[in-house]
XYZ file of N, CA and C in Angstrom:
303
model
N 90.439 56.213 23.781
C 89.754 57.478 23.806
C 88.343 57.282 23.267
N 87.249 58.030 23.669
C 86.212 57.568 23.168
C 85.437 59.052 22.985
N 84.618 58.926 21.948
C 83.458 60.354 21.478
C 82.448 60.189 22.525
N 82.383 61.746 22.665
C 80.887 61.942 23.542
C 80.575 63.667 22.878
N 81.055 63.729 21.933
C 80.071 64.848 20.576
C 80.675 63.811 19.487
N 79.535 64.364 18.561
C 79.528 63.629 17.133
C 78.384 64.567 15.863
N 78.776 64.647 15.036
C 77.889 64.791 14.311
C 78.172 63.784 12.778
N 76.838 63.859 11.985
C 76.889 63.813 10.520
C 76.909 64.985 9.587
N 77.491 64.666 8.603
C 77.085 65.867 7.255
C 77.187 65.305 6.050
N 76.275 66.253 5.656
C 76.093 65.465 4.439
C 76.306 67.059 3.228
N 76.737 66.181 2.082
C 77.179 66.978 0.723
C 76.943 66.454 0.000
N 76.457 67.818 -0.967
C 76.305 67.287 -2.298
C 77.310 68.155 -3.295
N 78.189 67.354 -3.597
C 78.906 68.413 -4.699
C 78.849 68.224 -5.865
N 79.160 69.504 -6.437
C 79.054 69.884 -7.993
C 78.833 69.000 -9.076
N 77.905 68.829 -9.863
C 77.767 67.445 -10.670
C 79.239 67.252 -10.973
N 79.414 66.107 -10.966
C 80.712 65.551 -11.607
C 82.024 65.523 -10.338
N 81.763 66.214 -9.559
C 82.389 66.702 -8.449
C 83.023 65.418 -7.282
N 81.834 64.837 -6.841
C 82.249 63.915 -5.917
C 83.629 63.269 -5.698
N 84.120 62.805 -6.559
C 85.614 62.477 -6.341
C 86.170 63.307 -5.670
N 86.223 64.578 -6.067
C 87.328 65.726 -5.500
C 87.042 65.933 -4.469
N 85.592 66.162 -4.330
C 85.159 66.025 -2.676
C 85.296 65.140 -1.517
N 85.227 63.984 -2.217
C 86.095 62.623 -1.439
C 87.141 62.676 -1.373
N 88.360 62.992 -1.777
C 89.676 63.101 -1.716
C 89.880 64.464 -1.084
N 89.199 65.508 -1.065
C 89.228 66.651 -0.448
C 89.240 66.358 1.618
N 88.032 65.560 1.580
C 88.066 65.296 2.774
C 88.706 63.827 3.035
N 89.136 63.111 2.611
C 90.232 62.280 2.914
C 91.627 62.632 3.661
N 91.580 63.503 2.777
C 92.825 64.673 3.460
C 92.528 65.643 4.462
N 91.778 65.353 4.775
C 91.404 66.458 6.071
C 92.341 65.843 7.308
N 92.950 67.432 7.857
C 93.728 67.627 9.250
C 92.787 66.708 10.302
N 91.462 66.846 10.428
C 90.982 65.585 11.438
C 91.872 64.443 11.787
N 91.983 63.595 10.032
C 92.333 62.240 10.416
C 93.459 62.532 11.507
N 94.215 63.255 11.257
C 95.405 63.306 12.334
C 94.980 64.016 13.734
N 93.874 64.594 13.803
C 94.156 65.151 15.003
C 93.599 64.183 16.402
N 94.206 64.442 17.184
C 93.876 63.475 18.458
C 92.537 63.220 19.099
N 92.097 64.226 19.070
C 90.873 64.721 19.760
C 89.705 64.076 18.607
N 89.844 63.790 17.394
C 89.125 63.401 16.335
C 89.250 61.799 16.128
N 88.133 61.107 16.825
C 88.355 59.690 17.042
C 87.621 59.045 15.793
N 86.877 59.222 15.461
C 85.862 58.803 14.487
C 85.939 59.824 13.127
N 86.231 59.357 11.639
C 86.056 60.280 10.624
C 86.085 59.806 9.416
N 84.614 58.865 9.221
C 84.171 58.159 8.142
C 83.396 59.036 6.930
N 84.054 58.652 5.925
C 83.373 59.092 4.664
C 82.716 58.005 3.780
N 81.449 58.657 3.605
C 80.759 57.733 2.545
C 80.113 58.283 1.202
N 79.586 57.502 0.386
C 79.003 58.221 -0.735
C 77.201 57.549 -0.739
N 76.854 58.207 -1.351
C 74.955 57.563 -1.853
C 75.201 56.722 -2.937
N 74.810 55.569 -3.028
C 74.690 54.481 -3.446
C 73.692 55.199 -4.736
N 72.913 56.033 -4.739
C 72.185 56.637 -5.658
C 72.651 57.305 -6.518
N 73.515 58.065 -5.721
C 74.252 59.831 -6.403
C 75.418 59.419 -5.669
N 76.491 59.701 -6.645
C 78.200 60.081 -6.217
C 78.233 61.034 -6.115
N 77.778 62.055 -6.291
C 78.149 63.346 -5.791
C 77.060 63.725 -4.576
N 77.065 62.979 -4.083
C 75.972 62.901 -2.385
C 76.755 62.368 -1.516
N 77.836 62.918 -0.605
C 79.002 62.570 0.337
C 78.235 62.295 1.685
N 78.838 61.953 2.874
C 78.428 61.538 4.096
C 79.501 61.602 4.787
N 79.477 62.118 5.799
C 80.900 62.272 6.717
C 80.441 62.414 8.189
N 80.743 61.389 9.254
C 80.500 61.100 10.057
C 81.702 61.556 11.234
N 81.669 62.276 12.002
C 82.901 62.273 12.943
C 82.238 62.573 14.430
N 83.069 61.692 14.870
C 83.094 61.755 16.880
C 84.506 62.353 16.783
N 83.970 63.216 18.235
C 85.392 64.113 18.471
C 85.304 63.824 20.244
N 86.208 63.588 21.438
C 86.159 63.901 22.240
C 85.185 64.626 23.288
N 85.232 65.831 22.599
C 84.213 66.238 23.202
C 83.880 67.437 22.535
N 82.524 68.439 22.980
C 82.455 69.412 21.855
C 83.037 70.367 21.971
N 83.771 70.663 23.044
C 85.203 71.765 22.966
C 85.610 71.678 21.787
N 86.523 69.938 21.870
C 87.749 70.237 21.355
C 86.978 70.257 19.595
N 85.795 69.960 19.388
C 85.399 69.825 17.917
C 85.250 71.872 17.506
N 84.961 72.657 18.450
C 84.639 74.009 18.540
C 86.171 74.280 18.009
N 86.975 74.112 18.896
C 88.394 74.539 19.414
C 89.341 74.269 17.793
N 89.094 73.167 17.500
C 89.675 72.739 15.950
C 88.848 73.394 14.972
N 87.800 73.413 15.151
C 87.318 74.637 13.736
C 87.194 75.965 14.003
N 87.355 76.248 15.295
C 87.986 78.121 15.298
C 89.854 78.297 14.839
N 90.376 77.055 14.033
C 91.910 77.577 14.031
C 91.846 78.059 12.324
N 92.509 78.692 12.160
C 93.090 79.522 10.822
C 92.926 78.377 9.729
N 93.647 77.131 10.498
C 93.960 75.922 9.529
C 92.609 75.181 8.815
N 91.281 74.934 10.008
C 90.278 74.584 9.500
C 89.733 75.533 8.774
N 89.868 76.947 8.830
C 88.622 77.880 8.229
C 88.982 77.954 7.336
N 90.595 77.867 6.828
C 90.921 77.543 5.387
C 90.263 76.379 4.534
N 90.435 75.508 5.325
C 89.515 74.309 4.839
C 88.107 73.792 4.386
N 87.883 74.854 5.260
C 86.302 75.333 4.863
C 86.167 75.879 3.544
N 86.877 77.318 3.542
C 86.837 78.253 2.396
C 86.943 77.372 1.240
N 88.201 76.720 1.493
C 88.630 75.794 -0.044
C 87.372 74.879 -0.401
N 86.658 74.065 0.440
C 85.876 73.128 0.060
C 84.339 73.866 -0.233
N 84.114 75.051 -0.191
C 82.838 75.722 -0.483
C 82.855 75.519 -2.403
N 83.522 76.057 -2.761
C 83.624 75.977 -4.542
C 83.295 74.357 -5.050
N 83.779 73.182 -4.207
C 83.106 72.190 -4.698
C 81.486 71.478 -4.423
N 81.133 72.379 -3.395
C 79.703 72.038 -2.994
C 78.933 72.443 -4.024
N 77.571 71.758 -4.052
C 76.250 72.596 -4.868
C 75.753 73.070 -3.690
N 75.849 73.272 -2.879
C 74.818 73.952 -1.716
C 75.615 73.812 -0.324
N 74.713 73.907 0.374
C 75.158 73.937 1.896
C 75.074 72.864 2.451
N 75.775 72.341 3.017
C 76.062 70.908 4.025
C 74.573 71.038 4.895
N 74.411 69.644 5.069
C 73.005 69.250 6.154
C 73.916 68.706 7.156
N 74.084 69.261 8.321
C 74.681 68.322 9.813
C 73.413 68.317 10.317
N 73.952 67.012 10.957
C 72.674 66.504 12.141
C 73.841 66.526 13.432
N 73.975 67.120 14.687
C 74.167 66.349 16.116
C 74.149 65.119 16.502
N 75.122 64.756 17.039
C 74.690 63.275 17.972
C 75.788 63.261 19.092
N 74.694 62.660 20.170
C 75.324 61.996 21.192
C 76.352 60.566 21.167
N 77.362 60.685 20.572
C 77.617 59.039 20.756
C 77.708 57.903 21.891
N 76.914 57.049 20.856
C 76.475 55.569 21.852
C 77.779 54.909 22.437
N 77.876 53.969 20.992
C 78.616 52.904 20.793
C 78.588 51.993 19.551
N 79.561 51.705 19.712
C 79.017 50.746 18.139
C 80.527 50.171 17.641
N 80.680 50.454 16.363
C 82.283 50.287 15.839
C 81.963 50.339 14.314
N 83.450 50.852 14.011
C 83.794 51.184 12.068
C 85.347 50.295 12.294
N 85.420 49.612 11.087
C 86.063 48.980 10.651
C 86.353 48.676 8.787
N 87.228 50.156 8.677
C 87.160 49.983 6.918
C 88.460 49.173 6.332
């Protein structure tokens, strides 16, 4: 299966925070879902509480289609209290390339 939507986002959570935020989205319904091919997390080498989360999805339906369900918007709600602010996404077309953690 291969991505042709993708985006980045980026977080910064709550001083002291980052862990929970990493394990918050570790556990995210993505990893399991089918349509969600790509769903790398990283941190800033600067700041731990500066997250990075990278995901290719199929296509941008099915990335629409999975965050209009009950299950993601919960997921949302829950992970707002550990942010300091609002997520930065960027768009992307995916190329090609490869992750291997």
């Amino acid at each position: 299966m291969t991505a042709s939507y993708g985006f980045h986002a980026t977080m910064t959570a709550r001083p002291g925070k980052g862990d929970q935020l990493v394990d918050f989205l570790l556990a995210s319904p993505s990893l399991t879902n089918e349509d969600c091919v790509v769903f790398l997390i990283g941190r800033s080498a600067a700041d731990s509480d500066v997250v990075h989360v990278t995901e290719g999805w199929t296509t941008e339906e099915a990335h629409h289609r999975f965050f209009a369900t009950d299950e993601a918007q919960a997921l949302v709600n829950r992970l707002q209290p550990l942010l300091a602010g609002e997520p930065a996404y960027l768009d992307e077309v995916p190329i090609g390339g490869k992750a291997a953690i």
